Amino acid sequence: MKRRLKIVADENICGLQSFERFAEVTRLPGRQINPASLQGVDALLVRSVTQVNEPLLQHSRLRFVGTATSGFDHIDLNYLRQCGIHFAYAPGSNAHAVVQYVFATLAQLMSKAQGDLRKLSLGIVGGGHIGSLLAEYCLRLEMQFVIHDPFLNEQYRFSQYLVSFDEALKQDVLTLHASLDRNGPHPSFHLLNEKTLQQLPANTWLINASRGSVIDGDALLKFFQGRDKAACVLDVWEDEPHIDIELLQAVSLGTPHIAGYSLEGKEQGSAVLYRALLDCFELPSQPDFPLDQGRTLLQAPQTEHAIEQVNQTILAAYDIQRDSQALKELNAAADLAGTFEHLRKNYPLRREFSHYQIKVEDYEEAALQTLLALGFSQAWE
């Protein structure tokens, strides 16, 4: 009888029961995966908290490493190549979730003034899967935007929107979606520092849903001291999970690195690894990875104002203030790192806009068209 595959997986990866159809799966907290846990194991499935490198893998017999994330800066790809270990990741799997996190942020900030998020101009830093998808949303919404990414050129599909970093800093909203690069030709480490932060207009909104170290946290704290109107939203932090409590209390909204944590995003990431692993080990045909196809009807907000209908419907689908409040309740006496990890690990189910249906007759036409452009679907009688 052929031996069943042995897999070690981060316990937070969605749908691991599907892998148990053909493998023995050991679930572990991502930060507790160590060399001893990989002895006799064929495949490793991780998320971003596990550093996959020579110290972890050198005594293993792994043939496959997969990360259920869209980035791979926690993976030593050169070492995997040297060892002939097959690698898979899930580019773009969480892109809709992160983009919708940005729009929930804008809706939360704009709802206080009953403002129209479509009137904002966005400076998008990073034109990869997430930045490009955000650009697509902006086009559908007829929003003004520019993109800064020094690695892109005229072959890029949004090349007409490429600008310098200085130009991106001038927009109403600066939203960061760059990978973390410390040593390349265009390093993103501390891209926003004491000097570049001072270039931001007084009323700029800053959103970071990329990597914490793209912003110099100490410089950001200094920046807040002289900017009463500055709004800042951080989903990622330097030295996670050991976050800066003073910075947490200073930001407008702070969340525990969950911008991409939608059910749909997690399912897509797992589905990519599922298929790649089957191909790598040439396993017999297996059922497709199951995806949730359910829908939920949203009740229309009790307002006839189109702008507020948009803001409140977005926030009904994703209450970002709830996530921020849960994190901001931390205090310096608490186990900050442990609580941060707990909030991430036990994050409540969140669905993307496509999961939600809205009734056409309940909305002003302008609000309806905006919400449909954001991915909400019409409910038909």
GROMACS .gro file of C-alpha atoms in nm:
model
  381
    1MET     CA    1   0.000   0.000   0.000
    2LYS     CA    2   0.133   0.343  -0.094
    3ARG     CA    3   0.227   0.560   0.202
    4ARG     CA    4   0.001   0.859   0.265
    5LEU     CA    5   0.159   1.199   0.234
    6LYS     CA    6   0.253   1.377   0.554
    7ILE     CA    7   0.178   1.749   0.570
    8VAL     CA    8   0.254   2.005   0.840
    9ALA     CA    9   0.029   2.309   0.810
   10ASP     CA   10  -0.033   2.637   0.986
   11GLU     CA   11  -0.354   2.568   1.179
   12ASN     CA   12  -0.507   2.894   1.050
   13ILE     CA   13  -0.508   2.781   0.688
   14CYS     CA   14  -0.863   2.745   0.561
   15GLY     CA   15  -1.005   2.409   0.457
   16LEU     CA   16  -0.733   2.176   0.581
   17GLN     CA   17  -0.990   1.899   0.606
   18SER     CA   18  -0.989   1.884   0.226
   19PHE     CA   19  -0.618   1.793   0.231
   20GLU     CA   20  -0.697   1.505   0.466
   21ARG     CA   21  -0.862   1.322   0.176
   22PHE     CA   22  -0.517   1.216   0.062
   23ALA     CA   23  -0.272   1.309   0.340
   24GLU     CA   24  -0.201   1.298   0.710
   25VAL     CA   25  -0.218   1.662   0.821
   26THR     CA   26  -0.056   1.794   1.138
   27ARG     CA   27  -0.186   2.137   1.238
   28LEU     CA   28   0.045   2.371   1.430
   29PRO     CA   29   0.050   2.742   1.521
   30GLY     CA   30   0.254   2.913   1.250
   31ARG     CA   31   0.516   3.048   1.490
   32GLN     CA   32   0.565   2.704   1.647
   33ILE     CA   33   0.663   2.522   1.330
   34ASN     CA   34   1.025   2.417   1.386
   35PRO     CA   35   1.281   2.172   1.242
   36ALA     CA   36   1.171   1.891   1.474
   37SER     CA   37   0.811   1.918   1.357
   38LEU     CA   38   0.922   1.866   0.994
   39GLN     CA   39   1.097   1.532   1.040
   40GLY     CA   40   0.952   1.273   0.803
   41VAL     CA   41   0.721   1.533   0.645
   42ASP     CA   42   0.660   1.565   0.271
   43ALA     CA   43   0.492   1.906   0.245
   44LEU     CA   44   0.474   2.228   0.444
   45LEU     CA   45   0.185   2.475   0.422
   46VAL     CA   46   0.234   2.813   0.589
   47ARG     CA   47   0.112   3.167   0.618
   48SER     CA   48   0.319   3.483   0.658
   49VAL     CA   49   0.419   3.430   1.024
   50THR     CA   50   0.646   3.132   0.948
   51GLN     CA   51   0.996   3.208   0.824
   52VAL     CA   52   1.083   2.933   0.575
   53ASN     CA   53   1.460   2.918   0.534
   54GLU     CA   54   1.765   2.694   0.572
   55PRO     CA   55   1.758   2.676   0.954
   56LEU     CA   56   1.401   2.547   0.937
   57LEU     CA   57   1.439   2.306   0.645
   58GLN     CA   58   1.799   2.182   0.634
   59HIS     CA   59   1.731   1.848   0.804
   60SER     CA   60   1.394   1.782   0.642
   61ARG     CA   61   1.299   1.575   0.338
   62LEU     CA   62   1.036   1.822   0.217
   63ARG     CA   63   0.941   1.814  -0.148
   64PHE     CA   64   0.680   2.091  -0.139
   65VAL     CA   65   0.639   2.426   0.037
   66GLY     CA   66   0.327   2.633  -0.013
   67THR     CA   67   0.219   2.963   0.139
   68ALA     CA   68  -0.148   3.056   0.140
   69THR     CA   69  -0.057   3.421   0.090
   70SER     CA   70  -0.013   3.656  -0.202
   71GLY     CA   71   0.339   3.754  -0.093
   72PHE     CA   72   0.646   3.545  -0.020
   73ASP     CA   73   0.897   3.769   0.158
   74HIS     CA   74   0.895   3.513   0.442
   75ILE     CA   75   1.023   3.240   0.205
   76ASP     CA   76   1.388   3.185   0.109
   77LEU     CA   77   1.325   3.100  -0.255
   78ASN     CA   78   1.694   3.059  -0.336
   79TYR     CA   79   1.728   2.788  -0.073
   80LEU     CA   80   1.418   2.608  -0.201
   81ARG     CA   81   1.564   2.610  -0.552
   82GLN     CA   82   1.897   2.473  -0.430
   83CYS     CA   83   1.716   2.187  -0.257
   84GLY     CA   84   1.480   2.117  -0.546
   85ILE     CA   85   1.177   2.187  -0.329
   86HIS     CA   86   0.865   2.274  -0.524
   87PHE     CA   87   0.712   2.608  -0.423
   88ALA     CA   88   0.361   2.748  -0.460
   89TYR     CA   89   0.192   3.065  -0.342
   90ALA     CA   90  -0.140   3.237  -0.401
   91PRO     CA   91  -0.083   3.572  -0.576
   92GLY     CA   92  -0.390   3.792  -0.567
   93SER     CA   93  -0.595   3.553  -0.355
   94ASN     CA   94  -0.662   3.816  -0.090
   95ALA     CA   95  -0.661   4.116  -0.325
   96HIS     CA   96  -1.036   4.180  -0.315
   97ALA     CA   97  -1.034   4.158   0.065
   98VAL     CA   98  -0.753   4.413   0.098
   99VAL     CA   99  -0.907   4.651  -0.155
  100GLN     CA  100  -1.240   4.629   0.023
  101TYR     CA  101  -1.059   4.696   0.352
  102VAL     CA  102  -0.941   5.022   0.194
  103PHE     CA  103  -1.296   5.114   0.094
  104ALA     CA  104  -1.430   5.026   0.438
  105THR     CA  105  -1.165   5.259   0.579
  106LEU     CA  106  -1.275   5.537   0.345
  107ALA     CA  107  -1.641   5.477   0.426
  108GLN     CA  108  -1.571   5.492   0.800
  109LEU     CA  109  -1.375   5.815   0.772
  110MET     CA  110  -1.615   5.975   0.526
  111SER     CA  111  -1.935   5.877   0.709
  112LYS     CA  112  -1.851   6.114   0.994
  113ALA     CA  113  -1.879   6.407   0.753
  114GLN     CA  114  -2.133   6.243   0.519
  115GLY     CA  115  -1.869   6.276   0.249
  116ASP     CA  116  -1.857   6.103  -0.088
  117LEU     CA  117  -1.563   5.864  -0.109
  118ARG     CA  118  -1.579   5.886  -0.489
  119LYS     CA  119  -1.455   6.247  -0.467
  120LEU     CA  120  -1.124   6.142  -0.313
  121SER     CA  121  -0.802   6.108  -0.511
  122LEU     CA  122  -0.586   5.806  -0.429
  123GLY     CA  123  -0.211   5.768  -0.441
  124ILE     CA  124  -0.150   5.394  -0.471
  125VAL     CA  125   0.201   5.282  -0.378
  126GLY     CA  126   0.267   4.940  -0.528
  127GLY     CA  127   0.113   4.826  -0.855
  128GLY     CA  128   0.106   4.451  -0.796
  129HIS     CA  129  -0.206   4.236  -0.765
  130ILE     CA  130  -0.361   4.448  -0.491
  131GLY     CA  131  -0.260   4.789  -0.624
  132SER     CA  132  -0.379   4.698  -0.974
  133LEU     CA  133  -0.712   4.570  -0.846
  134LEU     CA  134  -0.758   4.889  -0.645
  135ALA     CA  135  -0.697   5.081  -0.968
  136GLU     CA  136  -0.970   4.874  -1.138
  137TYR     CA  137  -1.214   4.961  -0.860
  138CYS     CA  138  -1.125   5.329  -0.897
  139LEU     CA  139  -1.189   5.317  -1.270
  140ARG     CA  140  -1.530   5.159  -1.218
  141LEU     CA  141  -1.613   5.427  -0.962
  142GLU     CA  142  -1.467   5.708  -1.179
  143MET     CA  143  -1.234   5.802  -0.893
  144GLN     CA  144  -0.910   5.987  -0.950
  145PHE     CA  145  -0.595   5.789  -0.875
  146VAL     CA  146  -0.226   5.762  -0.950
  147ILE     CA  147   0.016   5.473  -0.900
  148HIS     CA  148   0.376   5.475  -0.789
  149ASP     CA  149   0.582   5.165  -0.853
  150PRO     CA  150   0.945   5.202  -0.971
  151PHE     CA  151   0.948   4.845  -1.105
  152LEU     CA  152   0.675   4.910  -1.363
  153ASN     CA  153   0.707   5.065  -1.708
  154GLU     CA  154   0.506   5.148  -2.018
  155GLN     CA  155   0.412   4.780  -2.059
  156TYR     CA  156   0.205   4.799  -1.740
  157ARG     CA  157  -0.168   4.803  -1.809
  158PHE     CA  158  -0.215   5.120  -1.601
  159SER     CA  159   0.104   5.283  -1.724
  160GLN     CA  160  -0.072   5.615  -1.795
  161TYR     CA  161  -0.132   5.648  -1.420
  162LEU     CA  162   0.229   5.589  -1.313
  163VAL     CA  163   0.383   5.884  -1.129
  164SER     CA  164   0.678   5.969  -0.906
  165PHE     CA  165   0.662   5.902  -0.534
  166ASP     CA  166   0.649   6.277  -0.472
  167GLU     CA  167   0.338   6.303  -0.689
  168ALA     CA  168   0.170   6.011  -0.512
  169LEU     CA  169   0.225   6.189  -0.181
  170LYS     CA  170   0.009   6.482  -0.296
  171GLN     CA  171  -0.319   6.287  -0.317
  172ASP     CA  172  -0.606   6.295  -0.067
  173VAL     CA  173  -0.535   5.935   0.030
  174LEU     CA  174  -0.199   5.758   0.028
  175THR     CA  175  -0.254   5.381   0.042
  176LEU     CA  176   0.044   5.146   0.064
  177HIS     CA  177   0.050   4.807  -0.110
  178ALA     CA  178   0.422   4.755  -0.166
  179SER     CA  179   0.617   4.443  -0.076
  180LEU     CA  180   0.895   4.486   0.179
  181ASP     CA  181   1.238   4.521   0.015
  182ARG     CA  182   1.540   4.622   0.222
  183ASN     CA  183   1.830   4.583  -0.020
  184GLY     CA  184   1.707   4.605  -0.378
  185PRO     CA  185   1.746   4.893  -0.623
  186HIS     CA  186   1.425   5.052  -0.490
  187PRO     CA  187   1.403   4.958  -0.121
  188SER     CA  188   1.064   5.002   0.045
  189PHE     CA  189   1.195   4.970   0.401
  190HIS     CA  190   1.098   5.296   0.580
  191LEU     CA  191   0.978   5.438   0.251
  192LEU     CA  192   0.775   5.673   0.465
  193ASN     CA  193   1.023   5.826   0.707
  194GLU     CA  194   1.069   6.157   0.886
  195LYS     CA  195   1.153   6.336   0.560
  196THR     CA  196   0.886   6.189   0.332
  197LEU     CA  197   0.611   6.212   0.594
  198GLN     CA  198   0.666   6.588   0.607
  199GLN     CA  199   0.578   6.604   0.236
  200LEU     CA  200   0.222   6.487   0.302
  201PRO     CA  201  -0.046   6.758   0.283
  202ALA     CA  202  -0.201   6.850   0.617
  203ASN     CA  203  -0.527   6.664   0.555
  204THR     CA  204  -0.388   6.349   0.389
  205TRP     CA  205  -0.527   6.012   0.489
  206LEU     CA  206  -0.261   5.741   0.518
  207ILE     CA  207  -0.342   5.369   0.493
  208ASN     CA  208  -0.090   5.088   0.531
  209ALA     CA  209  -0.208   4.737   0.445
  210SER     CA  210   0.126   4.612   0.307
  211ARG     CA  211   0.411   4.554   0.554
  212GLY     CA  212   0.468   4.737   0.880
  213SER     CA  213   0.827   4.840   0.809
  214VAL     CA  214   0.731   5.032   0.496
  215ILE     CA  215   0.666   5.311   0.750
  216ASP     CA  216   0.913   5.424   1.015
  217GLY     CA  217   0.695   5.394   1.326
  218ASP     CA  218   0.899   5.638   1.536
  219ALA     CA  219   0.883   5.898   1.261
  220LEU     CA  220   0.508   5.844   1.229
  221LEU     CA  221   0.458   5.915   1.599
  222LYS     CA  222   0.650   6.242   1.562
  223PHE     CA  223   0.441   6.324   1.255
  224PHE     CA  224   0.119   6.293   1.456
  225GLN     CA  225   0.238   6.545   1.714
  226GLY     CA  226   0.203   6.833   1.470
  227ARG     CA  227  -0.090   6.713   1.258
  228ASP     CA  228  -0.428   6.739   1.428
  229LYS     CA  229  -0.619   6.663   1.107
  230ALA     CA  230  -0.405   6.375   0.985
  231ALA     CA  231  -0.588   6.045   0.961
  232CYS     CA  232  -0.391   5.721   0.964
  233VAL     CA  233  -0.505   5.360   0.938
  234LEU     CA  234  -0.260   5.078   1.008
  235ASP     CA  235  -0.329   4.711   0.954
  236VAL     CA  236   0.040   4.618   0.967
  237TRP     CA  237   0.302   4.712   1.224
  238GLU     CA  238   0.676   4.706   1.271
  239ASP     CA  239   0.795   4.414   1.486
  240GLU     CA  240   0.462   4.229   1.482
  241PRO     CA  241   0.325   4.095   1.707
  242HIS     CA  242   0.520   4.324   1.942
  243ILE     CA  243   0.337   4.638   1.835
  244ASP     CA  244   0.393   4.993   1.962
  245ILE     CA  245   0.105   5.067   2.202
  246GLU     CA  246   0.160   5.443   2.174
  247LEU     CA  247   0.134   5.428   1.796
  248LEU     CA  248  -0.175   5.207   1.822
  249GLN     CA  249  -0.354   5.467   2.034
  250ALA     CA  250  -0.246   5.749   1.802
  251VAL     CA  251  -0.386   5.609   1.475
  252SER     CA  252  -0.744   5.668   1.362
  253LEU     CA  253  -0.802   5.297   1.300
  254GLY     CA  254  -0.574   5.008   1.387
  255THR     CA  255  -0.629   4.642   1.305
  256PRO     CA  256  -0.427   4.322   1.370
  257HIS     CA  257  -0.298   4.245   1.019
  258ILE     CA  258  -0.632   4.116   0.894
  259ALA     CA  259  -0.695   4.331   0.584
  260GLY     CA  260  -0.681   4.021   0.364
  261TYR     CA  261  -0.870   3.794   0.604
  262SER     CA  262  -1.194   3.728   0.417
  263LEU     CA  263  -1.340   3.380   0.385
  264GLU     CA  264  -1.324   3.412   0.007
  265GLY     CA  265  -0.959   3.517   0.016
  266LYS     CA  266  -0.863   3.232   0.247
  267GLU     CA  267  -1.052   2.980   0.034
  268GLN     CA  268  -0.884   3.101  -0.284
  269GLY     CA  269  -0.541   3.079  -0.123
  270SER     CA  270  -0.604   2.725   0.000
  271ALA     CA  271  -0.748   2.619  -0.336
  272VAL     CA  272  -0.429   2.726  -0.515
  273LEU     CA  273  -0.212   2.522  -0.276
  274TYR     CA  274  -0.448   2.226  -0.297
  275ARG     CA  275  -0.417   2.204  -0.675
  276ALA     CA  276  -0.041   2.273  -0.675
  277LEU     CA  277   0.020   1.999  -0.419
  278LEU     CA  278  -0.186   1.747  -0.617
  279ASP     CA  279   0.015   1.831  -0.929
  280CYS     CA  280   0.350   1.814  -0.749
  281PHE     CA  281   0.290   1.466  -0.607
  282GLU     CA  282   0.102   1.342  -0.918
  283LEU     CA  283  -0.188   1.225  -0.705
  284PRO     CA  284  -0.493   1.065  -0.861
  285SER     CA  285  -0.788   1.287  -0.943
  286GLN     CA  286  -0.942   1.449  -0.638
  287PRO     CA  287  -1.258   1.660  -0.597
  288ASP     CA  288  -1.212   2.033  -0.644
  289PHE     CA  289  -1.144   2.238  -0.334
  290PRO     CA  290  -1.490   2.342  -0.205
  291LEU     CA  291  -1.578   2.713  -0.220
  292ASP     CA  292  -1.867   2.866  -0.025
  293GLN     CA  293  -2.134   2.992  -0.266
  294GLY     CA  294  -2.380   3.133  -0.010
  295ARG     CA  295  -2.527   3.484  -0.023
  296THR     CA  296  -2.667   3.717   0.245
  297LEU     CA  297  -2.927   3.990   0.192
  298LEU     CA  298  -2.828   4.323   0.346
  299GLN     CA  299  -3.094   4.550   0.486
  300ALA     CA  300  -3.076   4.897   0.334
  301PRO     CA  301  -2.962   5.173   0.573
  302GLN     CA  302  -3.231   5.401   0.711
  303THR     CA  303  -3.138   5.701   0.501
  304GLU     CA  304  -3.239   5.830   0.161
  305HIS     CA  305  -2.915   6.020   0.106
  306ALA     CA  306  -2.720   5.839  -0.167
  307ILE     CA  307  -2.378   5.917  -0.021
  308GLU     CA  308  -2.471   5.788   0.322
  309GLN     CA  309  -2.641   5.482   0.168
  310VAL     CA  310  -2.306   5.389   0.015
  311ASN     CA  311  -2.104   5.447   0.331
  312GLN     CA  312  -2.343   5.264   0.561
  313THR     CA  313  -2.389   4.967   0.328
  314ILE     CA  314  -2.012   4.920   0.304
  315LEU     CA  315  -1.987   4.933   0.683
  316ALA     CA  316  -2.278   4.690   0.722
  317ALA     CA  317  -2.079   4.444   0.511
  318TYR     CA  318  -1.756   4.510   0.700
  319ASP     CA  319  -1.755   4.695   1.033
  320ILE     CA  320  -1.392   4.803   1.042
  321GLN     CA  321  -1.451   5.010   1.356
  322ARG     CA  322  -1.528   4.688   1.544
  323ASP     CA  323  -1.189   4.543   1.447
  324SER     CA  324  -1.012   4.862   1.546
  325GLN     CA  325  -1.188   4.886   1.880
  326ALA     CA  326  -1.093   4.528   1.968
  327LEU     CA  327  -0.724   4.609   1.911
  328LYS     CA  328  -0.730   4.953   2.070
  329GLU     CA  329  -0.863   4.804   2.392
  330LEU     CA  330  -0.513   4.672   2.451
  331ASN     CA  331  -0.308   4.854   2.710
  332ALA     CA  332   0.057   4.861   2.806
  333ALA     CA  333   0.002   4.621   3.097
  334ALA     CA  334  -0.146   4.350   2.877
  335ASP     CA  335   0.035   4.078   2.687
  336LEU     CA  336   0.036   4.284   2.369
  337ALA     CA  337   0.202   4.027   2.147
  338GLY     CA  338  -0.012   3.742   2.274
  339THR     CA  339  -0.334   3.938   2.240
  340PHE     CA  340  -0.241   4.059   1.892
  341GLU     CA  341  -0.184   3.697   1.787
  342HIS     CA  342  -0.507   3.589   1.956
  343LEU     CA  343  -0.711   3.850   1.768
  344ARG     CA  344  -0.554   3.739   1.441
  345LYS     CA  345  -0.597   3.370   1.505
  346ASN     CA  346  -0.957   3.403   1.623
  347TYR     CA  347  -1.064   3.666   1.373
  348PRO     CA  348  -1.444   3.647   1.319
  349LEU     CA  349  -1.579   3.537   0.983
  350ARG     CA  350  -1.568   3.819   0.730
  351ARG     CA  351  -1.721   3.803   0.384
  352GLU     CA  352  -1.635   4.004   0.075
  353PHE     CA  353  -1.882   4.243  -0.086
  354SER     CA  354  -1.971   3.984  -0.351
  355HIS     CA  355  -2.130   3.773  -0.076
  356TYR     CA  356  -2.391   4.041  -0.008
  357GLN     CA  357  -2.707   4.116  -0.202
  358ILE     CA  358  -2.894   4.446  -0.199
  359LYS     CA  359  -3.248   4.524  -0.316
  360VAL     CA  360  -3.257   4.761  -0.612
  361GLU     CA  361  -3.576   4.934  -0.497
  362ASP     CA  362  -3.420   5.031  -0.162
  363TYR     CA  363  -3.145   5.251  -0.308
  364GLU     CA  364  -3.103   5.576  -0.489
  365GLU     CA  365  -2.973   5.511  -0.842
  366ALA     CA  366  -2.637   5.676  -0.776
  367ALA     CA  367  -2.586   5.471  -0.461
  368LEU     CA  368  -2.694   5.151  -0.635
  369GLN     CA  369  -2.447   5.196  -0.921
  370THR     CA  370  -2.163   5.272  -0.678
  371LEU     CA  371  -2.234   4.963  -0.470
  372LEU     CA  372  -2.260   4.739  -0.777
  373ALA     CA  373  -1.923   4.876  -0.895
  374LEU     CA  374  -1.781   4.778  -0.555
  375GLY     CA  375  -1.894   4.419  -0.606
  376PHE     CA  376  -2.228   4.397  -0.425
  377SER     CA  377  -2.489   4.198  -0.615
  378GLN     CA  378  -2.855   4.266  -0.687
  379ALA     CA  379  -3.119   4.064  -0.509
  380TRP     CA  380  -3.392   3.952  -0.747
  381GLU     CA  381  -3.742   3.872  -0.627
   0.00000   0.00000   0.00000
